[in-house]
Amino acid sequence: MEEFLKEFGDYYGYPDGPKSITEIRETEFKRLDQGVVYLDHAGSTLYSELQMENIFNDFTSSVYGNPHSQSDISSTTSEIIADARRQVLEYFNASPEDYSCVFTSGATAALKIVGETFPWTQDSNFVYTMENHNSVLGIREYALGKGASACAVDIEEAANQPGQLASSGPFIKVKPRAVQTRNTSKLQNEESRGDACNLFAFPSECNFTGLRFNLDLVNLIKENNEAILEGTPFAKSKRWMVLIDAAKGCATQPPNLSEFPADFVVLSFYKLFGYPTGLGALLEPASVAFSVLNLAMHFHGWLSFFITLYYKLPLKQDKTAYYEYVGLWHMYGLLSMNSWFWSAVFHSRDVDLTERLDYSSAIAVLGFSLILAILRTFDVRVEAARVMVSAPILAFVTTHILYINFYKLDYGWNMIVCVTMGVAQLLLWARWAAVSRHPSSWKLWVVVVAGGLAMLLEIYDFPPYKGYFDAHSIWHAITVPLTVLWWSFIRDDAEFRTCSLLKKSKTKAK
């Protein structure tokens, strides 16, 4: 610290301001003298004591009304809001003729509005840099929901290229991440429609690394997109709009919108002032809640199955169960609980890692349950035959998991694989329920029919109702009671097979 002050002391601490930084800390941030070191200014800066005192005095001495009413106090409130909008536009050097300031509960809510209202079509593209806030990634699902393509990219920048004039500015190229592209295969052989709107999103400054992006990206994407996107699947797309996430960058270097006219700029006031702040919320609270319920129901079902086998039903002399499929159902229970755990994590924290863990665990449980369906419905009890059935399915599932994790996360192909394995096992259980004369076959029929209908919600999606209940979350809700009924059938099957085997053993003994 002493060396820093010795070298930069003449410039440090607002020397031309009414207070030095030391005086500001001593008078406005006295709470830091309690031994606290605060380093999270990238996420939320600290509010000053004078700031809070002025806000308190204003609120206790003024009367503010609904700005949409026609009273004097409402008119005063409207004037204050209009002045606040004007100051925000001035801060970004944005003309009110070109830009409007829309207040939201926070940067996440602002990004959500962009995702919901952007005119996505099947010819649209959503391109976003790898360095982006999680909330920007949420826009991707709105784009994919409308059939658009999505891709994460790296930005490569060099001072000059051979043959390029020194005055022409930096050389910038966009390089797609192969494993971060979704729904882009259609772009290889098709000419994109010129009237389709496309969105390019990047932060002015990365929250995590502090990397500041070259704002020339705005003009290059809007005016010279063929050059900057050359060699990418999006080079044929013409009509581009640009979103800048300036939530962190605007605190020290706000984008000059007269020079870099982005179409959308998102900022966060609590990152500037520390107060006020909006309320945090889950991106998909319904899906999270129903995923947790499914996890709980699978745990309850697996535990009751365990208790039934080892504490309610007779055991062999070596204390093992008579039921031949006990190990398979134990493995199924563990895989199911793992899958719903990562589903809950993914829907509350949508990042690349949690998305891959969610998809991979879902594929794992679907593949294993398909094996289980084949072995149980065809009564495969010989170990060698079980290996012959399981090996090709396990090989395919393993290959698919490696494919989506290390080569290409193809959302469409992954959906085809999941639906195919799901339908296959539903058909196997339906056939068995029809011919087996199992005493609990009615439970199978309910699970098969309701599960098949629920699967349609995964195929035919629709936007969230009231912002919470989309097709995916409703599918999660339907599987909760079906899970209870499914484990009830598994317990019944264990009891049925145990009783049958005991009767056969007694008959042989006679």
Short mmCIF file of C-alpha atoms in Angstrom, two decimals:
data_model
loop_
_atom_site.label_atom_id
_atom_site.label_comp_id
_atom_site.label_asym_id
_atom_site.label_seq_id
_atom_site.Cartn_x
_atom_site.Cartn_y
_atom_site.Cartn_z
CA MET A 1 0.00 0.00 0.00
CA GLU A 2 2.82 2.40 0.90
CA GLU A 3 4.55 1.74 -2.44
CA PHE A 4 1.29 2.31 -4.30
CA LEU A 5 0.65 5.63 -2.55
CA LYS A 6 4.24 6.69 -3.12
CA GLU A 7 3.86 6.16 -6.87
CA PHE A 8 0.23 7.22 -7.42
CA GLY A 9 -0.53 9.27 -4.31
CA ASP A 10 -0.99 12.51 -6.25
CA TYR A 11 -3.82 10.97 -8.26
CA TYR A 12 -5.38 8.66 -5.69
CA GLY A 13 -8.49 9.43 -3.68
CA TYR A 14 -10.26 12.19 -5.63
CA PRO A 15 -7.62 14.92 -4.93
CA ASP A 16 -9.77 17.58 -6.63
CA GLY A 17 -13.00 16.55 -4.91
CA PRO A 18 -14.63 18.03 -1.82
CA LYS A 19 -13.50 14.97 0.19
CA SER A 20 -10.56 12.61 -0.15
CA ILE A 21 -11.20 8.88 -0.27
CA THR A 22 -9.93 8.58 3.31
CA GLU A 23 -12.44 11.20 4.48
CA ILE A 24 -15.22 9.50 2.51
CA ARG A 25 -14.48 6.19 4.20
CA GLU A 26 -14.30 7.76 7.66
CA THR A 27 -17.58 9.67 7.28
CA GLU A 28 -19.71 7.66 4.83
CA PHE A 29 -18.64 4.05 5.47
CA LYS A 30 -17.90 3.98 9.22
CA ARG A 31 -19.34 0.43 9.38
CA LEU A 32 -16.21 -0.81 7.58
CA ASP A 33 -14.13 0.10 10.66
CA GLN A 34 -15.49 -3.04 12.33
CA GLY A 35 -12.80 -5.12 10.66
CA VAL A 36 -14.77 -5.82 7.49
CA VAL A 37 -13.08 -5.95 4.09
CA TYR A 38 -15.64 -5.63 1.28
CA LEU A 39 -14.53 -6.82 -2.16
CA ASP A 40 -17.81 -7.56 -3.97
CA HIS A 41 -18.20 -4.28 -5.83
CA ALA A 42 -18.58 -6.29 -9.05
CA GLY A 43 -21.80 -7.79 -7.68
CA SER A 44 -23.12 -4.92 -5.55
CA THR A 45 -21.38 -1.79 -4.32
CA LEU A 46 -21.91 -0.40 -0.82
CA TYR A 47 -24.36 2.42 -0.20
CA SER A 48 -23.08 5.43 1.72
CA GLU A 49 -24.51 6.67 4.99
CA LEU A 50 -25.17 10.13 3.52
CA GLN A 51 -27.03 8.52 0.63
CA MET A 52 -29.32 6.57 2.97
CA GLU A 53 -29.82 9.61 5.19
CA ASN A 54 -30.95 11.72 2.23
CA ILE A 55 -33.29 8.96 1.02
CA PHE A 56 -34.81 8.63 4.51
CA ASN A 57 -35.27 12.40 4.84
CA ASP A 58 -36.87 12.56 1.39
CA PHE A 59 -39.31 9.73 2.11
CA THR A 60 -40.29 11.13 5.51
CA SER A 61 -40.75 14.71 4.29
CA SER A 62 -42.37 14.14 0.88
CA VAL A 63 -45.60 12.54 -0.31
CA TYR A 64 -45.43 10.50 -3.52
CA GLY A 65 -48.47 9.17 -5.32
CA ASN A 66 -49.28 6.75 -8.11
CA PRO A 67 -47.76 8.32 -11.26
CA HIS A 68 -50.73 7.07 -13.29
CA SER A 69 -53.24 9.14 -11.31
CA GLN A 70 -54.21 12.80 -11.88
CA SER A 71 -53.51 14.40 -8.49
CA ASP A 72 -50.84 17.00 -7.72
CA ILE A 73 -48.63 14.53 -5.84
CA SER A 74 -48.99 12.03 -8.71
CA SER A 75 -47.90 14.70 -11.17
CA THR A 76 -44.87 15.46 -8.99
CA THR A 77 -43.99 11.76 -8.92
CA SER A 78 -44.32 11.57 -12.71
CA GLU A 79 -41.96 14.53 -13.10
CA ILE A 80 -39.37 12.89 -10.84
CA ILE A 81 -39.58 9.63 -12.81
CA ALA A 82 -39.28 11.50 -16.13
CA ASP A 83 -36.24 13.35 -14.79
CA ALA A 84 -34.68 10.05 -13.67
CA ARG A 85 -35.17 8.61 -17.15
CA ARG A 86 -33.56 11.70 -18.67
CA GLN A 87 -30.54 11.41 -16.38
CA VAL A 88 -30.09 7.72 -17.25
CA LEU A 89 -30.14 8.53 -20.99
CA GLU A 90 -27.65 11.38 -20.46
CA TYR A 91 -25.35 9.03 -18.55
CA PHE A 92 -25.12 6.85 -21.66
CA ASN A 93 -25.10 9.84 -24.05
CA ALA A 94 -28.28 8.44 -25.60
CA SER A 95 -30.74 10.63 -27.47
CA PRO A 96 -34.36 10.42 -26.20
CA GLU A 97 -35.39 10.37 -29.86
CA ASP A 98 -33.61 7.03 -30.31
CA TYR A 99 -33.84 5.43 -26.86
CA SER A 100 -36.35 4.91 -24.08
CA CYS A 101 -35.48 4.07 -20.48
CA VAL A 102 -37.60 1.25 -19.03
CA PHE A 103 -37.32 0.69 -15.26
CA THR A 104 -37.46 -2.95 -14.12
CA SER A 105 -36.87 -4.79 -10.83
CA GLY A 106 -33.28 -5.50 -11.90
CA ALA A 107 -30.95 -6.45 -14.73
CA THR A 108 -32.26 -10.03 -14.76
CA ALA A 109 -35.83 -8.80 -15.21
CA ALA A 110 -34.70 -6.50 -18.02
CA LEU A 111 -33.00 -9.38 -19.83
CA LYS A 112 -36.10 -11.52 -19.34
CA ILE A 113 -38.23 -8.85 -21.03
CA VAL A 114 -35.87 -8.84 -24.02
CA GLY A 115 -36.07 -12.62 -24.29
CA GLU A 116 -39.86 -12.68 -24.02
CA THR A 117 -40.59 -9.86 -26.45
CA PHE A 118 -37.87 -10.30 -29.08
CA PRO A 119 -39.44 -11.25 -32.47
CA TRP A 120 -37.94 -14.76 -32.67
CA THR A 121 -38.66 -16.93 -35.70
CA GLN A 122 -37.30 -20.27 -36.92
CA ASP A 123 -34.82 -18.27 -39.03
CA SER A 124 -33.54 -16.22 -36.08
CA ASN A 125 -30.19 -16.67 -34.33
CA PHE A 126 -29.15 -15.86 -30.77
CA VAL A 127 -25.38 -15.48 -30.46
CA TYR A 128 -23.78 -14.70 -27.11
CA THR A 129 -20.19 -14.50 -25.87
CA MET A 130 -18.82 -17.11 -23.48
CA GLU A 131 -18.19 -14.34 -20.93
CA ASN A 132 -21.76 -13.55 -19.98
CA HIS A 133 -23.95 -13.38 -16.91
CA ASN A 134 -26.26 -16.35 -16.24
CA SER A 135 -29.29 -14.14 -16.87
CA VAL A 136 -28.16 -13.55 -20.45
CA LEU A 137 -28.11 -17.32 -20.96
CA GLY A 138 -31.79 -17.37 -19.99
CA ILE A 139 -32.61 -15.58 -23.26
CA ARG A 140 -31.37 -18.69 -25.08
CA GLU A 141 -34.36 -20.75 -23.95
CA TYR A 142 -36.84 -18.18 -25.30
CA ALA A 143 -35.03 -18.29 -28.65
CA LEU A 144 -34.96 -22.10 -28.78
CA GLY A 145 -38.60 -22.22 -27.77
CA LYS A 146 -39.47 -20.38 -30.98
CA GLY A 147 -37.30 -22.63 -33.14
CA ALA A 148 -34.36 -20.21 -33.38
CA SER A 149 -30.69 -21.21 -33.27
CA ALA A 150 -28.34 -20.42 -30.39
CA CYS A 151 -24.57 -20.40 -30.14
CA ALA A 152 -21.87 -19.29 -27.70
CA VAL A 153 -18.84 -17.62 -29.29
CA ASP A 154 -15.37 -16.39 -28.46
CA ILE A 155 -14.18 -12.98 -29.64
CA GLU A 156 -10.77 -12.93 -31.27
CA GLU A 157 -9.12 -9.54 -31.59
CA ALA A 158 -5.82 -8.50 -33.15
CA ALA A 159 -4.28 -5.09 -33.71
CA ASN A 160 -4.03 -5.30 -37.52
CA GLN A 161 -4.06 -7.92 -40.23
CA PRO A 162 -1.87 -8.01 -43.40
CA GLY A 163 -3.25 -5.57 -45.94
CA GLN A 164 -5.38 -3.77 -43.35
CA LEU A 165 -4.89 -0.01 -42.89
CA ALA A 166 -3.55 0.96 -39.48
CA SER A 167 -6.34 3.51 -39.14
CA SER A 168 -9.07 0.98 -39.77
CA GLY A 169 -9.17 -0.11 -36.16
CA PRO A 170 -8.77 -3.53 -34.54
CA PHE A 171 -9.42 -6.78 -36.38
CA ILE A 172 -12.26 -8.66 -34.67
CA LYS A 173 -13.57 -12.11 -35.52
CA VAL A 174 -16.27 -14.29 -33.99
CA LYS A 175 -15.39 -17.95 -33.37
CA PRO A 176 -18.28 -20.33 -32.45
CA ARG A 177 -17.89 -22.89 -29.68
CA ALA A 178 -18.71 -26.22 -31.36
CA VAL A 179 -20.05 -27.81 -28.17
CA GLN A 180 -22.18 -24.76 -27.37
CA THR A 181 -24.30 -24.67 -30.52
CA ARG A 182 -27.95 -25.67 -30.50
CA ASN A 183 -30.36 -26.03 -33.38
CA THR A 184 -27.82 -24.74 -35.92
CA SER A 185 -27.68 -27.71 -38.32
CA LYS A 186 -30.41 -26.15 -40.49
CA LEU A 187 -28.16 -23.16 -41.22
CA GLN A 188 -25.58 -25.14 -43.15
CA ASN A 189 -27.66 -25.69 -46.29
CA GLU A 190 -30.29 -22.97 -46.09
CA GLU A 191 -30.23 -19.33 -47.03
CA SER A 192 -31.45 -17.42 -43.99
CA ARG A 193 -34.34 -15.03 -44.55
CA GLY A 194 -33.24 -11.42 -44.70
CA ASP A 195 -36.18 -10.17 -42.63
CA ALA A 196 -35.53 -12.49 -39.64
CA CYS A 197 -34.27 -10.63 -36.57
CA ASN A 198 -31.10 -11.94 -34.91
CA LEU A 199 -29.67 -10.99 -31.53
CA PHE A 200 -25.99 -10.70 -30.52
CA ALA A 201 -25.34 -10.30 -26.76
CA PHE A 202 -22.14 -9.43 -24.92
CA PRO A 203 -21.17 -7.65 -21.68
CA SER A 204 -19.31 -4.36 -21.71
CA GLU A 205 -17.29 -5.82 -18.84
CA CYS A 206 -17.29 -9.41 -17.56
CA ASN A 207 -18.45 -9.79 -13.94
CA PHE A 208 -16.04 -12.66 -13.30
CA THR A 209 -12.83 -11.88 -15.17
CA GLY A 210 -13.07 -8.09 -15.50
CA LEU A 211 -12.46 -8.40 -19.26
CA ARG A 212 -13.68 -5.32 -21.11
CA PHE A 213 -15.04 -5.97 -24.58
CA ASN A 214 -14.31 -3.76 -27.54
CA LEU A 215 -17.50 -1.78 -28.15
CA ASP A 216 -16.65 -1.64 -31.85
CA LEU A 217 -18.47 -4.99 -31.83
CA VAL A 218 -21.75 -3.05 -31.90
CA ASN A 219 -21.07 -1.31 -35.20
CA LEU A 220 -19.35 -4.32 -36.75
CA ILE A 221 -22.26 -6.65 -36.01
CA LYS A 222 -24.87 -4.14 -37.21
CA GLU A 223 -23.06 -2.81 -40.28
CA ASN A 224 -20.38 -5.32 -41.30
CA ASN A 225 -21.71 -8.62 -40.01
CA GLU A 226 -20.67 -10.63 -43.08
CA ALA A 227 -16.99 -9.93 -42.37
CA ILE A 228 -17.04 -10.46 -38.62
CA LEU A 229 -19.20 -13.61 -38.90
CA GLU A 230 -17.34 -15.06 -41.87
CA GLY A 231 -16.87 -18.81 -41.52
CA THR A 232 -19.67 -19.19 -38.96
CA PRO A 233 -23.13 -20.71 -39.51
CA PHE A 234 -24.58 -17.20 -39.08
CA ALA A 235 -22.69 -15.46 -41.90
CA LYS A 236 -25.77 -15.46 -44.17
CA SER A 237 -27.99 -13.78 -41.59
CA LYS A 238 -28.49 -10.10 -42.33
CA ARG A 239 -30.64 -8.30 -39.78
CA TRP A 240 -28.76 -8.13 -36.48
CA MET A 241 -29.62 -6.37 -33.24
CA VAL A 242 -27.14 -5.98 -30.37
CA LEU A 243 -27.63 -6.27 -26.61
CA ILE A 244 -25.01 -4.96 -24.18
CA ASP A 245 -25.09 -6.16 -20.58
CA ALA A 246 -23.62 -3.06 -18.94
CA ALA A 247 -24.57 -4.02 -15.37
CA LYS A 248 -20.92 -4.06 -14.27
CA GLY A 249 -19.23 -1.98 -16.94
CA CYS A 250 -21.43 1.11 -16.58
CA ALA A 251 -20.09 1.76 -13.06
CA THR A 252 -16.75 2.93 -14.45
CA GLN A 253 -17.12 3.16 -18.23
CA PRO A 254 -20.71 3.43 -19.49
CA PRO A 255 -21.17 2.69 -23.23
CA ASN A 256 -21.44 5.84 -25.34
CA LEU A 257 -24.60 5.05 -27.29
CA SER A 258 -24.12 7.94 -29.69
CA GLU A 259 -20.93 6.22 -30.84
CA PHE A 260 -21.93 2.58 -30.28
CA PRO A 261 -25.71 2.47 -30.90
CA ALA A 262 -26.68 -0.87 -29.34
CA ASP A 263 -30.35 -1.79 -29.57
CA PHE A 264 -30.66 -2.87 -25.91
CA VAL A 265 -28.52 -1.86 -22.93
CA VAL A 266 -29.11 -3.42 -19.52
CA LEU A 267 -27.85 -1.89 -16.29
CA SER A 268 -28.26 -2.48 -12.56
CA PHE A 269 -28.67 0.47 -10.20
CA TYR A 270 -27.62 -1.42 -7.08
CA LYS A 271 -24.27 -2.15 -8.75
CA LEU A 272 -23.89 1.63 -9.09
CA PHE A 273 -25.34 2.85 -5.79
CA GLY A 274 -25.81 -0.22 -3.57
CA TYR A 275 -29.44 0.82 -3.10
CA PRO A 276 -32.18 0.33 -4.19
CA THR A 277 -32.16 -3.32 -5.16
CA GLY A 278 -34.83 -5.61 -6.55
CA LEU A 279 -35.78 -8.96 -5.07
CA GLY A 280 -33.99 -12.06 -6.27
CA ALA A 281 -36.04 -14.90 -7.73
CA LEU A 282 -35.59 -18.31 -9.27
CA LEU A 283 -35.65 -18.37 -13.06
CA GLU A 284 -37.96 -21.41 -13.09
CA PRO A 285 -39.39 -21.78 -9.56
CA ALA A 286 -42.18 -24.20 -10.54
CA SER A 287 -39.78 -26.61 -12.25
CA VAL A 288 -37.45 -26.45 -9.25
CA ALA A 289 -40.24 -27.17 -6.76
CA PHE A 290 -41.64 -30.09 -8.75
CA SER A 291 -38.14 -31.51 -9.31
CA VAL A 292 -37.56 -31.49 -5.55
CA LEU A 293 -40.95 -33.18 -5.02
CA ASN A 294 -40.03 -35.88 -7.54
CA LEU A 295 -36.72 -36.40 -5.74
CA ALA A 296 -38.58 -36.76 -2.44
CA MET A 297 -41.12 -39.20 -3.91
CA HIS A 298 -38.37 -41.38 -5.42
CA PHE A 299 -36.54 -41.44 -2.09
CA HIS A 300 -39.76 -42.36 -0.26
CA GLY A 301 -40.57 -45.02 -2.85
CA TRP A 302 -37.08 -46.53 -2.80
CA LEU A 303 -36.99 -46.54 1.03
CA SER A 304 -40.41 -48.21 1.29
CA PHE A 305 -39.28 -50.78 -1.30
CA PHE A 306 -36.20 -51.51 0.82
CA ILE A 307 -38.27 -51.88 3.99
CA THR A 308 -40.77 -54.15 2.23
CA LEU A 309 -38.04 -56.45 0.93
CA TYR A 310 -35.93 -56.82 4.07
CA TYR A 311 -38.39 -56.28 6.91
CA LYS A 312 -41.82 -57.40 5.67
CA LEU A 313 -41.16 -60.22 3.22
CA PRO A 314 -39.47 -63.56 3.96
CA LEU A 315 -35.75 -63.80 3.19
CA LYS A 316 -33.56 -66.67 2.10
CA GLN A 317 -31.27 -68.36 4.60
CA ASP A 318 -28.40 -66.10 3.51
CA LYS A 319 -30.59 -63.05 4.30
CA THR A 320 -31.02 -62.11 0.64
CA ALA A 321 -34.36 -61.38 -0.99
CA TYR A 322 -36.24 -63.88 -3.13
CA TYR A 323 -37.10 -61.13 -5.62
CA GLU A 324 -34.79 -61.53 -8.64
CA TYR A 325 -34.79 -57.84 -9.68
CA VAL A 326 -33.92 -56.26 -6.34
CA GLY A 327 -30.47 -55.01 -7.41
CA LEU A 328 -31.83 -53.51 -10.60
CA TRP A 329 -34.53 -51.55 -8.76
CA HIS A 330 -32.02 -50.29 -6.20
CA MET A 331 -29.85 -48.96 -9.03
CA TYR A 332 -32.92 -47.45 -10.70
CA GLY A 333 -33.84 -45.63 -7.49
CA LEU A 334 -30.37 -44.15 -7.07
CA LEU A 335 -30.20 -43.02 -10.72
CA SER A 336 -33.68 -41.48 -10.49
CA MET A 337 -32.83 -39.51 -7.36
CA ASN A 338 -29.60 -38.33 -8.98
CA SER A 339 -31.50 -37.21 -12.09
CA TRP A 340 -34.10 -35.18 -10.18
CA PHE A 341 -31.41 -33.64 -7.98
CA TRP A 342 -29.60 -32.24 -11.01
CA SER A 343 -32.92 -31.21 -12.54
CA ALA A 344 -33.61 -29.04 -9.47
CA VAL A 345 -30.09 -27.59 -9.57
CA PHE A 346 -30.26 -26.85 -13.31
CA HIS A 347 -33.64 -25.09 -13.15
CA SER A 348 -32.44 -22.90 -10.29
CA ARG A 349 -28.94 -22.30 -11.66
CA ASP A 350 -28.93 -22.49 -15.46
CA VAL A 351 -25.26 -22.61 -16.46
CA ASP A 352 -23.42 -24.81 -18.93
CA LEU A 353 -22.23 -27.32 -16.30
CA THR A 354 -25.62 -27.81 -14.62
CA GLU A 355 -27.33 -28.13 -18.01
CA ARG A 356 -24.98 -30.93 -19.06
CA LEU A 357 -25.33 -32.70 -15.70
CA ASP A 358 -29.13 -32.49 -15.98
CA TYR A 359 -29.21 -33.89 -19.51
CA SER A 360 -26.61 -36.58 -18.78
CA SER A 361 -28.32 -37.85 -15.63
CA ALA A 362 -31.71 -37.91 -17.41
CA ILE A 363 -30.24 -39.97 -20.26
CA ALA A 364 -28.62 -42.33 -17.74
CA VAL A 365 -31.86 -43.08 -15.91
CA LEU A 366 -33.83 -43.43 -19.17
CA GLY A 367 -31.29 -45.88 -20.56
CA PHE A 368 -31.20 -47.96 -17.38
CA SER A 369 -35.00 -47.99 -17.04
CA LEU A 370 -35.22 -49.24 -20.63
CA ILE A 371 -32.90 -52.12 -19.72
CA LEU A 372 -35.03 -52.82 -16.65
CA ALA A 373 -38.22 -52.80 -18.71
CA ILE A 374 -36.79 -55.37 -21.15
CA LEU A 375 -35.46 -57.65 -18.40
CA ARG A 376 -38.67 -57.57 -16.31
CA THR A 377 -41.27 -57.73 -19.06
CA PHE A 378 -39.47 -60.64 -20.77
CA ASP A 379 -38.60 -62.23 -17.40
CA VAL A 380 -34.88 -62.39 -18.17
CA ARG A 381 -33.25 -64.02 -15.13
CA VAL A 382 -30.15 -65.67 -16.59
CA GLU A 383 -27.10 -63.48 -15.91
CA ALA A 384 -25.51 -64.02 -19.34
CA ALA A 385 -28.74 -63.05 -21.10
CA ARG A 386 -29.01 -59.92 -18.94
CA VAL A 387 -25.50 -58.88 -19.97
CA MET A 388 -26.29 -59.44 -23.66
CA VAL A 389 -29.40 -57.22 -23.37
CA SER A 390 -27.73 -54.51 -21.30
CA ALA A 391 -24.39 -54.16 -23.09
CA PRO A 392 -25.56 -52.51 -26.36
CA ILE A 393 -27.93 -50.14 -24.54
CA LEU A 394 -25.25 -49.13 -22.03
CA ALA A 395 -22.79 -48.59 -24.89
CA PHE A 396 -25.26 -46.34 -26.73
CA VAL A 397 -26.15 -44.35 -23.60
CA THR A 398 -22.48 -43.87 -22.73
CA THR A 399 -21.67 -42.75 -26.28
CA HIS A 400 -24.58 -40.31 -26.29
CA ILE A 401 -23.54 -38.78 -22.97
CA LEU A 402 -19.97 -38.33 -24.26
CA TYR A 403 -21.35 -36.84 -27.50
CA ILE A 404 -23.48 -34.15 -25.85
CA ASN A 405 -20.77 -33.29 -23.31
CA PHE A 406 -17.61 -33.24 -25.41
CA TYR A 407 -18.69 -32.87 -29.04
CA LYS A 408 -22.00 -31.12 -29.54
CA LEU A 409 -24.87 -30.36 -27.20
CA ASP A 410 -27.56 -30.96 -29.83
CA TYR A 411 -30.86 -30.19 -28.13
CA GLY A 412 -32.98 -31.66 -30.95
CA TRP A 413 -31.05 -34.94 -31.16
CA ASN A 414 -31.06 -35.29 -27.37
CA MET A 415 -34.84 -34.88 -27.36
CA ILE A 416 -35.23 -37.58 -30.04
CA VAL A 417 -33.10 -40.01 -27.99
CA CYS A 418 -35.02 -39.31 -24.78
CA VAL A 419 -38.46 -39.60 -26.38
CA THR A 420 -37.51 -42.80 -28.25
CA MET A 421 -36.27 -44.54 -25.10
CA GLY A 422 -39.27 -43.28 -23.13
CA VAL A 423 -41.82 -44.47 -25.69
CA ALA A 424 -40.04 -47.84 -26.06
CA GLN A 425 -40.29 -48.68 -22.38
CA LEU A 426 -43.89 -47.46 -22.14
CA LEU A 427 -44.80 -49.84 -24.97
CA LEU A 428 -42.95 -52.71 -23.27
CA TRP A 429 -44.78 -52.18 -19.98
CA ALA A 430 -48.13 -51.79 -21.78
CA ARG A 431 -47.66 -55.09 -23.63
CA TRP A 432 -46.69 -56.84 -20.40
CA ALA A 433 -49.64 -55.38 -18.48
CA ALA A 434 -51.95 -56.72 -21.17
CA VAL A 435 -50.67 -60.31 -21.14
CA SER A 436 -49.14 -60.94 -17.69
CA ARG A 437 -52.30 -61.05 -15.51
CA HIS A 438 -50.32 -59.27 -12.81
CA PRO A 439 -52.57 -58.36 -9.83
CA SER A 440 -51.37 -54.72 -10.00
CA SER A 441 -51.49 -54.35 -13.78
CA TRP A 442 -54.01 -51.50 -13.41
CA LYS A 443 -51.29 -49.40 -11.79
CA LEU A 444 -49.10 -50.05 -14.81
CA TRP A 445 -51.85 -48.96 -17.16
CA VAL A 446 -52.30 -45.67 -15.28
CA VAL A 447 -48.55 -44.95 -15.35
CA VAL A 448 -48.25 -45.90 -19.03
CA VAL A 449 -51.23 -43.88 -20.27
CA ALA A 450 -50.65 -40.83 -18.05
CA GLY A 451 -46.89 -40.96 -18.68
CA GLY A 452 -47.45 -41.07 -22.44
CA LEU A 453 -49.79 -38.09 -22.32
CA ALA A 454 -47.40 -36.19 -20.06
CA MET A 455 -44.58 -36.83 -22.53
CA LEU A 456 -46.47 -34.75 -25.08
CA LEU A 457 -45.76 -31.72 -22.87
CA GLU A 458 -42.05 -32.22 -23.54
CA ILE A 459 -42.68 -32.29 -27.29
CA TYR A 460 -45.32 -29.55 -27.62
CA ASP A 461 -44.03 -26.73 -25.44
CA PHE A 462 -45.80 -23.44 -24.67
CA PRO A 463 -44.72 -20.19 -22.93
CA PRO A 464 -44.95 -19.96 -19.12
CA TYR A 465 -48.43 -19.17 -17.77
CA LYS A 466 -48.20 -16.24 -15.33
CA GLY A 467 -44.43 -16.54 -15.74
CA TYR A 468 -44.24 -19.82 -13.81
CA PHE A 469 -46.04 -22.82 -15.33
CA ASP A 470 -44.74 -23.79 -18.75
CA ALA A 471 -45.20 -27.20 -20.38
CA HIS A 472 -41.95 -28.48 -18.87
CA SER A 473 -42.91 -27.58 -15.28
CA ILE A 474 -46.39 -29.11 -15.71
CA TRP A 475 -44.74 -32.32 -16.92
CA HIS A 476 -42.66 -32.28 -13.73
CA ALA A 477 -45.84 -31.83 -11.70
CA ILE A 478 -47.64 -34.76 -13.36
CA THR A 479 -44.72 -37.12 -12.70
CA VAL A 480 -44.99 -36.58 -8.91
CA PRO A 481 -48.17 -38.69 -8.35
CA LEU A 482 -47.08 -41.11 -11.08
CA THR A 483 -43.83 -41.71 -9.16
CA VAL A 484 -45.83 -42.64 -6.05
CA LEU A 485 -47.97 -45.08 -8.03
CA TRP A 486 -44.92 -46.50 -9.85
CA TRP A 487 -43.06 -47.39 -6.66
CA SER A 488 -46.30 -48.85 -5.30
CA PHE A 489 -46.35 -51.20 -8.31
CA ILE A 490 -42.69 -52.11 -7.75
CA ARG A 491 -43.45 -53.09 -4.13
CA ASP A 492 -46.48 -55.09 -5.31
CA ASP A 493 -44.33 -56.85 -7.89
CA ALA A 494 -41.77 -57.77 -5.23
CA GLU A 495 -44.51 -59.23 -3.04
CA PHE A 496 -46.11 -61.06 -5.97
CA ARG A 497 -42.84 -62.63 -7.15
CA THR A 498 -41.79 -63.56 -3.60
CA CYS A 499 -45.11 -65.30 -2.91
CA SER A 500 -44.91 -67.14 -6.23
CA LEU A 501 -41.38 -68.36 -5.57
CA LEU A 502 -42.25 -69.48 -2.02
CA LYS A 503 -45.23 -71.47 -3.31
CA LYS A 504 -43.04 -73.16 -5.93
CA SER A 505 -40.38 -74.01 -3.32
CA LYS A 506 -43.01 -75.51 -0.97
CA THR A 507 -44.50 -77.54 -3.83
CA LYS A 508 -41.07 -78.95 -4.70
CA ALA A 509 -40.42 -79.79 -1.03
CA LYS A 510 -43.59 -81.92 -0.95
#
